[in-house]
mmCIF file of C-alpha atoms and ligand atoms in Angstrom:
data_model
loop_
_atom_site.group_PDB
_atom_site.id
_atom_site.type_symbol
_atom_site.label_atom_id
_atom_site.label_comp_id
_atom_site.label_asym_id
_atom_site.label_seq_id
_atom_site.Cartn_x
_atom_site.Cartn_y
_atom_site.Cartn_z
ATOM 1 C CA MET A 876 19.791 9.881 -29.272
ATOM 2 C CA ASP A 877 18.969 7.088 -31.959
ATOM 3 C CA ASP A 878 15.517 5.870 -31.608
ATOM 4 C CA ASP A 879 16.165 3.230 -34.075
ATOM 5 C CA SER A 880 19.317 1.740 -32.399
ATOM 6 C CA VAL A 881 19.533 -2.064 -31.840
ATOM 7 C CA GLU A 882 21.188 -3.230 -28.511
ATOM 8 C CA THR A 883 21.100 -6.433 -27.237
ATOM 9 C CA ASP A 884 22.319 -5.868 -23.714
ATOM 10 C CA VAL A 885 20.337 -5.149 -20.977
ATOM 11 C CA VAL A 886 20.406 -1.656 -19.273
ATOM 12 C CA TYR A 887 20.395 -2.516 -15.604
ATOM 13 C CA LEU A 888 18.255 -0.001 -13.455
ATOM 14 C CA ASP A 889 17.494 -2.090 -10.628
ATOM 15 C CA TYR A 890 20.008 -1.002 -7.927
ATOM 16 C CA ASN A 891 17.406 -0.761 -5.229
ATOM 17 C CA ALA A 892 16.984 -4.525 -5.649
ATOM 18 C CA THR A 893 20.496 -5.089 -5.718
ATOM 19 C CA ALA A 894 23.718 -3.294 -7.148
ATOM 20 C CA PRO A 895 26.372 -4.729 -9.163
ATOM 21 C CA LEU A 896 29.345 -6.037 -6.985
ATOM 22 C CA ARG A 897 32.002 -3.503 -6.994
ATOM 23 C CA PRO A 898 35.172 -4.964 -8.472
ATOM 24 C CA GLU A 899 37.128 -4.025 -5.225
ATOM 25 C CA ALA A 900 34.715 -6.537 -3.306
ATOM 26 C CA LEU A 901 34.904 -9.240 -5.747
ATOM 27 C CA GLU A 902 38.767 -9.044 -5.325
ATOM 28 C CA ALA A 903 38.419 -9.170 -1.460
ATOM 29 C CA ILE A 904 35.985 -11.961 -1.415
ATOM 30 C CA LEU A 905 38.226 -13.936 -3.934
ATOM 31 C CA THR A 906 41.061 -13.388 -1.759
ATOM 32 C CA ALA A 907 39.439 -14.635 1.364
ATOM 33 C CA PHE A 908 38.067 -17.522 -0.409
ATOM 34 C CA HIS A 909 41.437 -18.568 -1.274
ATOM 35 C CA ARG A 910 42.249 -18.819 2.171
ATOM 36 C CA VAL A 911 41.508 -21.144 4.911
ATOM 37 C CA GLY A 912 40.706 -20.077 8.331
ATOM 38 C CA ASN A 913 37.527 -19.431 10.937
ATOM 39 C CA ALA A 914 37.851 -15.900 12.495
ATOM 40 C CA SER A 915 37.387 -17.626 16.147
ATOM 41 C CA SER A 916 40.518 -20.195 15.764
ATOM 42 C CA LEU A 917 43.650 -19.005 17.665
ATOM 43 C CA HIS A 918 46.181 -20.394 15.092
ATOM 44 C CA GLN A 919 47.686 -18.293 12.070
ATOM 45 C CA ALA A 920 44.808 -19.094 9.614
ATOM 46 C CA GLY A 921 42.419 -18.195 12.318
ATOM 47 C CA ARG A 922 44.004 -15.162 12.886
ATOM 48 C CA ASP A 923 44.413 -13.931 9.386
ATOM 49 C CA ALA A 924 40.527 -14.642 9.115
ATOM 50 C CA ALA A 925 39.949 -12.470 12.177
ATOM 51 C CA THR A 926 42.373 -9.641 10.626
ATOM 52 C CA ARG A 927 40.382 -9.822 7.527
ATOM 53 C CA VAL A 928 36.973 -9.262 9.616
ATOM 54 C CA ASP A 929 38.645 -6.388 11.539
ATOM 55 C CA SER A 930 39.997 -4.734 8.804
ATOM 56 C CA ALA A 931 36.229 -4.670 7.124
ATOM 57 C CA ARG A 932 34.862 -3.738 10.294
ATOM 58 C CA ARG A 933 37.248 -0.543 10.361
ATOM 59 C CA GLN A 934 36.060 0.256 6.743
ATOM 60 C CA LEU A 935 32.426 0.057 7.616
ATOM 61 C CA ALA A 936 32.967 2.166 10.564
ATOM 62 C CA ASP A 937 35.047 4.707 8.583
ATOM 63 C CA LEU A 938 32.107 4.962 6.142
ATOM 64 C CA LEU A 939 29.333 5.363 8.888
ATOM 65 C CA ASN A 940 31.708 6.941 11.340
ATOM 66 C CA CYS A 941 30.746 4.627 14.257
ATOM 67 C CA GLN A 942 33.022 2.528 16.209
ATOM 68 C CA PRO A 943 34.066 -0.774 15.030
ATOM 69 C CA SER A 944 32.683 -2.193 18.353
ATOM 70 C CA GLU A 945 29.111 -0.877 17.473
ATOM 71 C CA ILE A 946 29.129 -3.141 14.607
ATOM 72 C CA ILE A 947 27.484 -6.617 14.829
ATOM 73 C CA PHE A 948 27.779 -8.445 11.121
ATOM 74 C CA THR A 949 24.604 -10.373 10.125
ATOM 75 C CA SER A 950 22.997 -12.103 7.014
ATOM 76 C CA GLY A 951 21.559 -8.767 5.725
ATOM 77 C CA ALA A 952 19.188 -6.064 6.808
ATOM 78 C CA THR A 953 16.350 -8.488 7.292
ATOM 79 C CA GLU A 954 18.263 -10.077 9.886
ATOM 80 C CA ALA A 955 19.342 -6.710 11.430
ATOM 81 C CA ASN A 956 15.903 -5.495 11.352
ATOM 82 C CA ASN A 957 14.539 -8.417 13.205
ATOM 83 C CA LEU A 958 17.304 -8.235 15.500
ATOM 84 C CA ALA A 959 16.929 -4.332 16.326
ATOM 85 C CA LEU A 960 13.006 -4.675 16.620
ATOM 86 C CA ARG A 961 13.266 -7.838 19.036
ATOM 87 C CA ALA A 962 16.010 -6.144 21.160
ATOM 88 C CA THR A 963 14.107 -2.713 21.617
ATOM 89 C CA TYR A 964 10.710 -4.162 21.843
ATOM 90 C CA ALA A 965 11.917 -6.353 24.529
ATOM 91 C CA CYS A 966 12.536 -3.087 26.627
ATOM 92 C CA GLY A 967 8.776 -2.793 27.169
ATOM 93 C CA GLY A 968 6.322 -0.497 25.802
ATOM 94 C CA THR A 969 4.944 0.098 22.286
ATOM 95 C CA LEU A 970 6.570 0.067 18.913
ATOM 96 C CA VAL A 971 6.098 2.741 16.605
ATOM 97 C CA THR A 972 7.144 2.622 12.733
ATOM 98 C CA SER A 973 5.673 4.223 9.571
ATOM 99 C CA ALA A 974 3.429 2.950 6.943
ATOM 100 C CA VAL A 975 6.242 2.924 4.065
ATOM 101 C CA GLU A 976 8.809 0.529 5.571
ATOM 102 C CA HIS A 977 9.949 -2.350 4.271
ATOM 103 C CA PRO A 978 8.247 -5.707 5.095
ATOM 104 C CA ALA A 979 11.375 -6.553 6.999
ATOM 105 C CA ILE A 980 10.205 -3.922 9.465
ATOM 106 C CA LEU A 981 6.524 -4.399 9.364
ATOM 107 C CA GLU A 982 5.801 -7.906 9.263
ATOM 108 C CA THR A 983 8.799 -8.201 11.896
ATOM 109 C CA ALA A 984 6.579 -5.508 14.069
ATOM 110 C CA ARG A 985 3.367 -7.383 13.647
ATOM 111 C CA ALA A 986 4.995 -10.718 14.321
ATOM 112 C CA ILE A 987 6.733 -9.940 17.658
ATOM 113 C CA THR A 988 3.507 -7.920 19.073
ATOM 114 C CA ALA A 989 1.207 -10.508 17.881
ATOM 115 C CA GLY A 990 -0.961 -12.143 20.686
ATOM 116 C CA THR A 991 0.293 -9.024 23.111
ATOM 117 C CA SER A 992 -2.382 -6.104 23.998
ATOM 118 C CA ASP A 993 0.500 -3.893 22.383
ATOM 119 C CA ASP A 994 -0.066 -3.241 18.548
ATOM 120 C CA PRO A 995 2.488 -1.502 16.862
ATOM 121 C CA VAL A 996 1.752 1.828 15.864
ATOM 122 C CA VAL A 997 2.285 2.758 12.069
ATOM 123 C CA LEU A 998 2.281 6.409 11.368
ATOM 124 C CA PRO A 999 1.031 7.832 8.165
ATOM 125 C CA VAL A 1000 2.907 9.678 5.413
ATOM 126 C CA ASP A 1001 1.537 12.559 3.145
ATOM 127 C CA LYS A 1002 1.365 12.110 -0.586
ATOM 128 C CA ASP A 1003 4.968 12.952 -0.994
ATOM 129 C CA GLY A 1004 6.088 9.969 1.134
ATOM 130 C CA THR A 1005 6.945 12.334 4.056
ATOM 131 C CA LEU A 1006 6.423 11.106 7.678
ATOM 132 C CA ASP A 1007 3.471 12.901 9.646
ATOM 133 C CA LEU A 1008 5.445 14.281 12.667
ATOM 134 C CA GLY A 1009 2.248 15.551 14.278
ATOM 135 C CA ALA A 1010 1.023 11.953 14.468
ATOM 136 C CA LEU A 1011 4.587 10.970 15.900
ATOM 137 C CA ASP A 1012 4.196 13.454 18.866
ATOM 138 C CA ALA A 1013 0.880 12.414 19.526
ATOM 139 C CA VAL A 1014 2.153 8.697 20.166
ATOM 140 C CA LEU A 1015 5.069 9.626 22.070
ATOM 141 C CA ASP A 1016 2.840 12.068 24.505
ATOM 142 C CA ARG A 1017 1.649 8.721 25.565
ATOM 143 C CA GLY A 1018 4.647 7.895 27.330
ATOM 144 C CA ASP A 1019 4.754 4.276 26.730
ATOM 145 C CA VAL A 1020 7.103 4.061 23.529
ATOM 146 C CA SER A 1021 9.918 1.625 23.602
ATOM 147 C CA VAL A 1022 11.176 2.163 20.050
ATOM 148 C CA VAL A 1023 10.573 4.265 17.047
ATOM 149 C CA SER A 1024 11.780 2.798 14.062
ATOM 150 C CA VAL A 1025 11.793 4.989 10.629
ATOM 151 C CA MET A 1026 13.811 4.307 7.618
ATOM 152 C CA LEU A 1027 16.495 6.869 6.089
ATOM 153 C CA ALA A 1028 15.567 6.379 2.556
ATOM 154 C CA ASN A 1029 12.508 4.784 1.182
ATOM 155 C CA ASN A 1030 13.245 1.633 -1.287
ATOM 156 C CA GLU A 1031 10.548 2.318 -3.802
ATOM 157 C CA THR A 1032 10.454 5.957 -4.030
ATOM 158 C CA GLY A 1033 14.014 7.064 -2.564
ATOM 159 C CA VAL A 1034 12.189 9.477 -0.587
ATOM 160 C CA LEU A 1035 14.296 10.501 2.330
ATOM 161 C CA THR A 1036 13.342 11.119 6.104
ATOM 162 C CA ASP A 1037 14.746 13.847 7.930
ATOM 163 C CA LEU A 1038 15.677 11.823 11.232
ATOM 164 C CA ALA A 1039 17.089 14.758 13.320
ATOM 165 C CA PRO A 1040 13.590 16.012 14.584
ATOM 166 C CA ILE A 1041 12.454 12.442 15.118
ATOM 167 C CA VAL A 1042 15.173 11.551 17.327
ATOM 168 C CA LYS A 1043 15.083 14.700 19.185
ATOM 169 C CA ALA A 1044 11.077 13.830 19.874
ATOM 170 C CA ALA A 1045 11.687 10.274 20.820
ATOM 171 C CA HIS A 1046 14.546 10.587 22.987
ATOM 172 C CA ALA A 1047 12.519 13.630 24.783
ATOM 173 C CA ALA A 1048 9.943 11.033 25.421
ATOM 174 C CA GLY A 1049 12.340 8.238 26.653
ATOM 175 C CA ALA A 1050 12.145 6.029 23.250
ATOM 176 C CA LEU A 1051 15.112 4.572 21.489
ATOM 177 C CA VAL A 1052 15.496 5.045 17.690
ATOM 178 C CA HIS A 1053 16.097 2.431 15.211
ATOM 179 C CA SER A 1054 16.781 3.605 11.419
ATOM 180 C CA ASP A 1055 16.447 0.955 8.250
ATOM 181 C CA ALA A 1056 19.184 2.643 6.674
ATOM 182 C CA THR A 1057 19.670 -0.190 3.955
ATOM 183 C CA GLN A 1058 19.180 1.973 0.820
ATOM 184 C CA PHE A 1059 21.157 5.217 2.070
ATOM 185 C CA VAL A 1060 24.430 3.730 3.228
ATOM 186 C CA GLY A 1061 26.987 3.968 0.654
ATOM 187 C CA ARG A 1062 24.761 6.312 -1.464
ATOM 188 C CA LEU A 1063 25.058 9.619 0.395
ATOM 189 C CA PRO A 1064 27.012 10.566 3.307
ATOM 190 C CA LEU A 1065 25.886 9.226 6.675
ATOM 191 C CA ASP A 1066 27.281 10.020 10.241
ATOM 192 C CA PHE A 1067 26.156 7.552 12.892
ATOM 193 C CA ALA A 1068 27.768 9.576 15.557
ATOM 194 C CA GLU A 1069 25.957 12.913 14.427
ATOM 195 C CA LEU A 1070 22.708 11.260 13.730
ATOM 196 C CA GLU A 1071 22.397 10.109 17.170
ATOM 197 C CA VAL A 1072 20.049 7.095 16.472
ATOM 198 C CA ASP A 1073 20.501 4.378 18.675
ATOM 199 C CA LEU A 1074 20.592 1.724 16.174
ATOM 200 C CA LEU A 1075 20.905 1.192 12.347
ATOM 201 C CA SER A 1076 20.481 -1.581 9.855
ATOM 202 C CA LEU A 1077 22.431 -1.983 6.303
ATOM 203 C CA SER A 1078 22.899 -4.455 3.716
ATOM 204 C CA ALA A 1079 26.161 -4.741 1.654
ATOM 205 C CA HIS A 1080 24.294 -5.724 -1.578
ATOM 206 C CA LYS A 1081 22.699 -2.192 -1.780
ATOM 207 C CA PHE A 1082 26.012 -0.491 -2.364
ATOM 208 C CA GLY A 1083 28.104 -2.990 -4.207
ATOM 209 C CA GLY A 1084 29.196 -5.540 -1.662
ATOM 210 C CA PRO A 1085 27.793 -9.279 -1.969
ATOM 211 C CA GLN A 1086 24.462 -10.444 -0.848
ATOM 212 C CA GLY A 1087 23.716 -12.241 2.072
ATOM 213 C CA VAL A 1088 25.863 -10.000 4.566
ATOM 214 C CA GLY A 1089 24.810 -6.776 6.326
ATOM 215 C CA ALA A 1090 24.984 -5.279 10.051
ATOM 216 C CA LEU A 1091 23.191 -3.979 12.749
ATOM 217 C CA ILE A 1092 24.973 -0.921 14.275
ATOM 218 C CA VAL A 1093 24.276 -0.217 18.105
ATOM 219 C CA ARG A 1094 25.424 2.695 19.664
ATOM 220 C CA ARG A 1095 27.694 1.973 22.564
ATOM 221 C CA ASP A 1096 26.009 3.325 25.511
ATOM 222 C CA THR A 1097 22.578 1.964 24.426
ATOM 223 C CA SER A 1098 21.495 -0.712 27.157
ATOM 224 C CA LEU A 1099 19.336 -3.443 25.385
ATOM 225 C CA PRO A 1100 18.239 -6.691 26.884
ATOM 226 C CA TYR A 1101 20.472 -9.618 25.229
ATOM 227 C CA THR A 1102 17.963 -11.120 22.621
ATOM 228 C CA PRO A 1103 19.869 -12.661 19.914
ATOM 229 C CA LEU A 1104 18.091 -14.517 17.055
ATOM 230 C CA LEU A 1105 21.111 -16.814 16.701
ATOM 231 C CA ILE A 1106 22.391 -18.672 20.063
ATOM 232 C CA GLY A 1107 25.524 -20.846 19.937
ATOM 233 C CA GLY A 1108 28.834 -20.017 19.982
ATOM 234 C CA GLY A 1109 28.737 -16.324 21.102
ATOM 235 C CA GLN A 1110 30.181 -14.713 18.136
ATOM 236 C CA GLU A 1111 29.697 -10.678 17.510
ATOM 237 C CA ARG A 1112 29.370 -10.063 21.595
ATOM 238 C CA GLY A 1113 26.783 -12.791 21.614
ATOM 239 C CA TRP A 1114 24.595 -10.924 19.414
ATOM 240 C CA ARG A 1115 24.905 -13.090 16.541
ATOM 241 C CA ALA A 1116 26.183 -16.779 16.898
ATOM 242 C CA GLY A 1117 27.830 -18.726 14.149
ATOM 243 C CA THR A 1118 31.067 -18.793 12.212
ATOM 244 C CA LEU A 1119 31.422 -15.494 10.843
ATOM 245 C CA ASN A 1120 31.090 -15.088 6.848
ATOM 246 C CA VAL A 1121 34.808 -13.948 6.623
ATOM 247 C CA ALA A 1122 34.439 -13.528 2.705
ATOM 248 C CA GLY A 1123 31.357 -12.003 2.553
ATOM 249 C CA ILE A 1124 32.306 -9.544 5.393
ATOM 250 C CA ALA A 1125 35.666 -8.846 3.429
ATOM 251 C CA GLY A 1126 33.603 -8.011 0.440
ATOM 252 C CA LEU A 1127 31.097 -5.756 2.734
ATOM 253 C CA GLY A 1128 34.213 -3.755 3.823
ATOM 254 C CA ALA A 1129 35.966 -3.591 0.627
ATOM 255 C CA ALA A 1130 32.674 -1.995 -1.120
ATOM 256 C CA ALA A 1131 32.243 0.152 1.743
ATOM 257 C CA ASP A 1132 35.730 1.567 1.400
ATOM 258 C CA ALA A 1133 35.180 1.721 -2.457
ATOM 259 C CA ALA A 1134 31.926 3.472 -1.974
ATOM 260 C CA GLN A 1135 33.369 5.946 0.602
ATOM 261 C CA ARG A 1136 35.950 6.977 -1.443
ATOM 262 C CA GLN A 1137 33.633 8.018 -4.365
ATOM 263 C CA LEU A 1138 30.578 9.304 -2.370
ATOM 264 C CA LYS A 1139 30.425 12.622 -3.025
ATOM 265 C CA GLU A 1140 31.351 12.371 -6.826
ATOM 266 C CA GLU A 1141 28.984 9.313 -7.027
ATOM 267 C CA ALA A 1142 25.948 10.994 -5.587
ATOM 268 C CA VAL A 1143 26.387 14.195 -7.802
ATOM 269 C CA ARG A 1144 26.701 12.023 -10.867
ATOM 270 C CA VAL A 1145 24.070 9.648 -10.421
ATOM 271 C CA THR A 1146 21.715 12.514 -9.419
ATOM 272 C CA ALA A 1147 22.476 14.295 -12.610
ATOM 273 C CA LEU A 1148 21.833 10.999 -14.526
ATOM 274 C CA ARG A 1149 18.453 10.552 -12.822
ATOM 275 C CA ASP A 1150 17.365 14.249 -13.210
ATOM 276 C CA ALA A 1151 18.138 13.688 -16.994
ATOM 277 C CA PHE A 1152 16.232 10.161 -17.056
ATOM 278 C CA GLU A 1153 13.354 12.055 -15.649
ATOM 279 C CA ALA A 1154 13.418 15.310 -17.716
ATOM 280 C CA GLU A 1155 13.718 13.106 -21.022
ATOM 281 C CA LEU A 1156 11.130 10.793 -19.956
ATOM 282 C CA ILE A 1157 8.521 13.274 -19.242
ATOM 283 C CA ALA A 1158 9.432 14.941 -22.730
ATOM 284 C CA ARG A 1159 8.343 11.556 -24.191
ATOM 285 C CA VAL A 1160 5.827 10.546 -22.045
ATOM 286 C CA PRO A 1161 4.051 13.786 -20.462
ATOM 287 C CA ASP A 1162 1.194 12.287 -18.629
ATOM 288 C CA CYS A 1163 3.853 10.170 -16.314
ATOM 289 C CA VAL A 1164 4.247 11.180 -12.746
ATOM 290 C CA ILE A 1165 7.216 11.133 -10.706
ATOM 291 C CA ASN A 1166 6.380 9.945 -7.030
ATOM 292 C CA GLY A 1167 7.946 11.916 -4.281
ATOM 293 C CA GLY A 1168 9.193 14.241 -7.079
ATOM 294 C CA ARG A 1169 8.921 17.438 -4.916
ATOM 295 C CA VAL A 1170 10.862 16.107 -1.979
ATOM 296 C CA ALA A 1171 14.395 15.074 -1.043
ATOM 297 C CA ARG A 1172 15.277 11.853 -2.641
ATOM 298 C CA LEU A 1173 18.127 9.292 -2.929
ATOM 299 C CA PRO A 1174 20.470 10.136 -5.989
ATOM 300 C CA GLY A 1175 19.579 7.422 -8.274
ATOM 301 C CA VAL A 1176 15.905 6.639 -7.814
ATOM 302 C CA THR A 1177 12.923 7.465 -9.571
ATOM 303 C CA SER A 1178 9.365 5.954 -8.950
ATOM 304 C CA VAL A 1179 7.168 6.688 -12.001
ATOM 305 C CA THR A 1180 3.366 6.229 -12.703
ATOM 306 C CA PHE A 1181 1.859 5.832 -16.109
ATOM 307 C CA PRO A 1182 -1.465 6.272 -15.670
ATOM 308 C CA GLY A 1183 -3.730 3.471 -17.013
ATOM 309 C CA VAL A 1184 -0.698 1.440 -18.354
ATOM 310 C CA PRO A 1185 0.011 -1.770 -16.121
ATOM 311 C CA ALA A 1186 3.525 -1.847 -14.796
ATOM 312 C CA ASP A 1187 4.000 -5.582 -15.434
ATOM 313 C CA ALA A 1188 3.101 -5.128 -19.197
ATOM 314 C CA ILE A 1189 5.524 -2.142 -19.541
ATOM 315 C CA LEU A 1190 8.430 -4.394 -17.959
ATOM 316 C CA ALA A 1191 7.423 -7.177 -20.584
ATOM 317 C CA ALA A 1192 7.588 -4.750 -23.155
ATOM 318 C CA MET A 1193 10.950 -3.847 -22.541
ATOM 319 C CA PRO A 1194 13.161 -6.754 -21.985
ATOM 320 C CA ASP A 1195 16.595 -4.892 -22.412
ATOM 321 C CA VAL A 1196 15.915 -2.748 -19.166
ATOM 322 C CA ALA A 1197 15.920 -3.984 -16.062
ATOM 323 C CA ALA A 1198 13.505 -2.086 -13.841
ATOM 324 C CA SER A 1199 11.006 -3.092 -10.972
ATOM 325 C CA ASP A 1200 7.283 -2.625 -10.127
ATOM 326 C CA GLY A 1201 7.051 -1.858 -6.508
ATOM 327 C CA SER A 1202 9.776 -3.369 -4.598
ATOM 328 C CA ALA A 1203 11.590 -6.465 -5.804
ATOM 329 C CA CYS A 1204 10.978 -8.312 -2.459
ATOM 330 C CA ALA A 1205 7.070 -7.713 -3.068
ATOM 331 C CA SER A 1206 7.464 -8.587 -7.012
ATOM 332 C CA GLY A 1207 5.394 -11.694 -7.745
ATOM 333 C CA ALA A 1208 3.104 -10.981 -4.920
ATOM 334 C CA PRO A 1209 -0.560 -9.844 -6.238
ATOM 335 C CA SER A 1210 -1.063 -6.854 -3.734
ATOM 336 C CA PRO A 1211 -0.063 -3.483 -4.940
ATOM 337 C CA SER A 1212 2.610 -1.593 -3.340
ATOM 338 C CA HIS A 1213 1.929 -0.681 0.362
ATOM 339 C CA VAL A 1214 4.312 2.463 0.013
ATOM 340 C CA LEU A 1215 2.318 4.008 -3.077
ATOM 341 C CA LEU A 1216 -0.957 3.156 -1.339
ATOM 342 C CA ALA A 1217 0.172 5.036 2.119
ATOM 343 C CA MET A 1218 1.098 8.028 -0.283
ATOM 344 C CA GLY A 1219 -2.558 8.242 -1.329
ATOM 345 C CA HIS A 1220 -2.247 6.281 -4.729
ATOM 346 C CA SER A 1221 -5.263 4.391 -5.976
ATOM 347 C CA ARG A 1222 -4.757 0.666 -6.486
ATOM 348 C CA ASP A 1223 -4.845 1.217 -10.491
ATOM 349 C CA ASP A 1224 -2.099 3.775 -10.176
ATOM 350 C CA ALA A 1225 0.237 1.797 -7.888
ATOM 351 C CA ASP A 1226 -0.064 -1.225 -10.277
ATOM 352 C CA SER A 1227 0.990 1.480 -13.138
ATOM 353 C CA THR A 1228 4.176 2.251 -11.342
ATOM 354 C CA VAL A 1229 7.863 1.341 -12.199
ATOM 355 C CA ARG A 1230 10.737 1.925 -10.233
ATOM 356 C CA PHE A 1231 14.067 2.495 -11.811
ATOM 357 C CA SER A 1232 17.141 2.886 -9.588
ATOM 358 C CA LEU A 1233 20.598 3.879 -10.937
ATOM 359 C CA GLY A 1234 23.688 3.669 -9.506
ATOM 360 C CA TYR A 1235 27.606 3.721 -9.623
ATOM 361 C CA ALA A 1236 28.017 2.061 -12.896
ATOM 362 C CA THR A 1237 25.180 3.693 -14.638
ATOM 363 C CA THR A 1238 26.281 5.671 -17.658
ATOM 364 C CA ARG A 1239 24.718 8.658 -19.736
ATOM 365 C CA ARG A 1240 24.298 5.906 -22.656
ATOM 366 C CA ASP A 1241 22.334 3.778 -20.282
ATOM 367 C CA VAL A 1242 19.921 6.621 -19.378
ATOM 368 C CA GLU A 1243 19.599 7.294 -23.215
ATOM 369 C CA ARG A 1244 18.791 3.927 -24.300
ATOM 370 C CA SER A 1245 16.546 3.243 -21.397
ATOM 371 C CA VAL A 1246 14.561 6.430 -21.705
ATOM 372 C CA VAL A 1247 13.766 5.505 -25.367
ATOM 373 C CA ALA A 1248 12.858 1.786 -24.703
ATOM 374 C CA VAL A 1249 10.507 2.738 -21.840
ATOM 375 C CA ALA A 1250 8.621 5.246 -23.854
ATOM 376 C CA ARG A 1251 8.387 2.897 -26.611
ATOM 377 C CA ALA A 1252 7.140 0.412 -24.458
ATOM 378 C CA VAL A 1253 4.413 2.564 -22.738
ATOM 379 C CA GLY A 1254 3.572 3.574 -26.130
ATOM 380 C CA ARG A 1255 3.068 -0.291 -27.261
ATOM 381 C CA VAL A 1256 1.037 -1.097 -24.229
ATOM 382 C CA ARG A 1257 -1.061 1.919 -24.807
ATOM 383 C CA THR A 1258 -1.795 0.864 -28.432
ATOM 384 C CA LEU A 1259 -2.534 -2.747 -27.382
ATOM 385 C CA LEU A 1260 -4.754 -1.570 -24.627
ATOM 386 C CA ALA A 1261 -6.674 0.658 -27.218
ATOM 387 C CA ALA A 1262 -6.984 -1.778 -29.736
ATOM 388 C CA THR A 1263 -8.578 -4.244 -27.338
ATOM 389 C CA ALA A 1264 -10.557 -1.683 -25.387
HETATM 390 N N1 PMP B 2287 15.037 -2.906 4.197
HETATM 391 C C1 PMP B 2287 15.177 -2.164 2.865
HETATM 392 C C2 PMP B 2287 15.023 -0.732 3.074
HETATM 393 C C3 PMP B 2287 15.302 -2.740 1.600
HETATM 394 O O1 PMP B 2287 15.306 -2.015 0.748
HETATM 395 C C4 PMP B 2287 16.020 -4.261 1.750
HETATM 396 C C5 PMP B 2287 16.246 -4.937 0.629
HETATM 397 N N2 PMP B 2287 14.799 -4.788 -0.345
HETATM 398 C C6 PMP B 2287 15.594 -4.835 3.133
HETATM 399 C C7 PMP B 2287 15.439 -4.216 4.444
HETATM 400 C C8 PMP B 2287 16.153 -6.443 3.279
HETATM 401 O O2 PMP B 2287 17.321 -6.269 2.941
HETATM 402 P P1 PMP B 2287 18.022 -7.932 2.408
HETATM 403 O O3 PMP B 2287 17.066 -8.732 1.716
HETATM 404 O O4 PMP B 2287 19.294 -7.732 2.300
HETATM 405 O O5 PMP B 2287 18.124 -8.760 4.053
#
């Protein structure tokens, strides 16, 4: 590794914010854009568009081991989460979720229960970011829970949730289970049939598809009140009206197919790169702390606290590395990461945390270059802070 090497291109380590478009997805999108056709039209052009959508539906169903008919295409995971919580909460009863969910869950839960006597129950996590199952059991014992919504993988730390005991306990108490699997899909194998959750959300751009398209998967035998967010022409079995985004959906399907073909090898390769990144970073910055580092995590994610060193200053000092302070959705907001606070971090530590997320196109060279840049940036900021203290 050459500490003094000068390279101008940026190392992209922000796959959890959005992954680069896979070439297969780009090709499918361009092909679709070159054709005319509304997937609801009955003429040949419409049938061609519908064929593209059907094929993407099958590709996604293959990746998830679900039925094509269980897929509702949406504009992304935000919409899928909104749809899932509205539909399940409409069954009547309490909505239960966790303190480390994405704002697309937490804010939706707050919004749809506002003005009712039914505040959502937000379950705590421990310092590793793992859900408190005892707290879940205590809420389920009340017997009035309509839905438990827990993410499969955290977007800030990559910490994974073991859904099996949650599903078992929730179903035994008569509650439905929804999982925001946005960061998990296309990165680790997922079997919707085996998982036994009732609803699952995903977004294409996290696994190499385009932004602005995603899906809600609803188990076929789940009976839910009809609560679409968008009402109109009745597309997606009435769950999501509006002309289908044929090119986006085709891109999602192609990305799902490409991700599936490389899933196991990619997971192993990216995990090894992440582990090397962490080991080399710790060697250079020994007091840094890996959040959730003791429990199972997504392959490419590492959330690193540099005590006493503000994350925004670190990011500014390494313009050749694209990483994130907290979650991208929250960046720009002055509040510290709710995920890190829920894990027991102080506000200062939360503000000194950088998320690096690696993915399918990350190379060993990217790791080598970024580790050098990060260590150098942390050193520079520390020197500056010491000089101005
Ligand atoms: N859930 C999680 C866990 C996420 O990481 C994201 C994206 N940051 C979303 C939901 C929202 O996805 P989208 O912005 O694509 O709707």
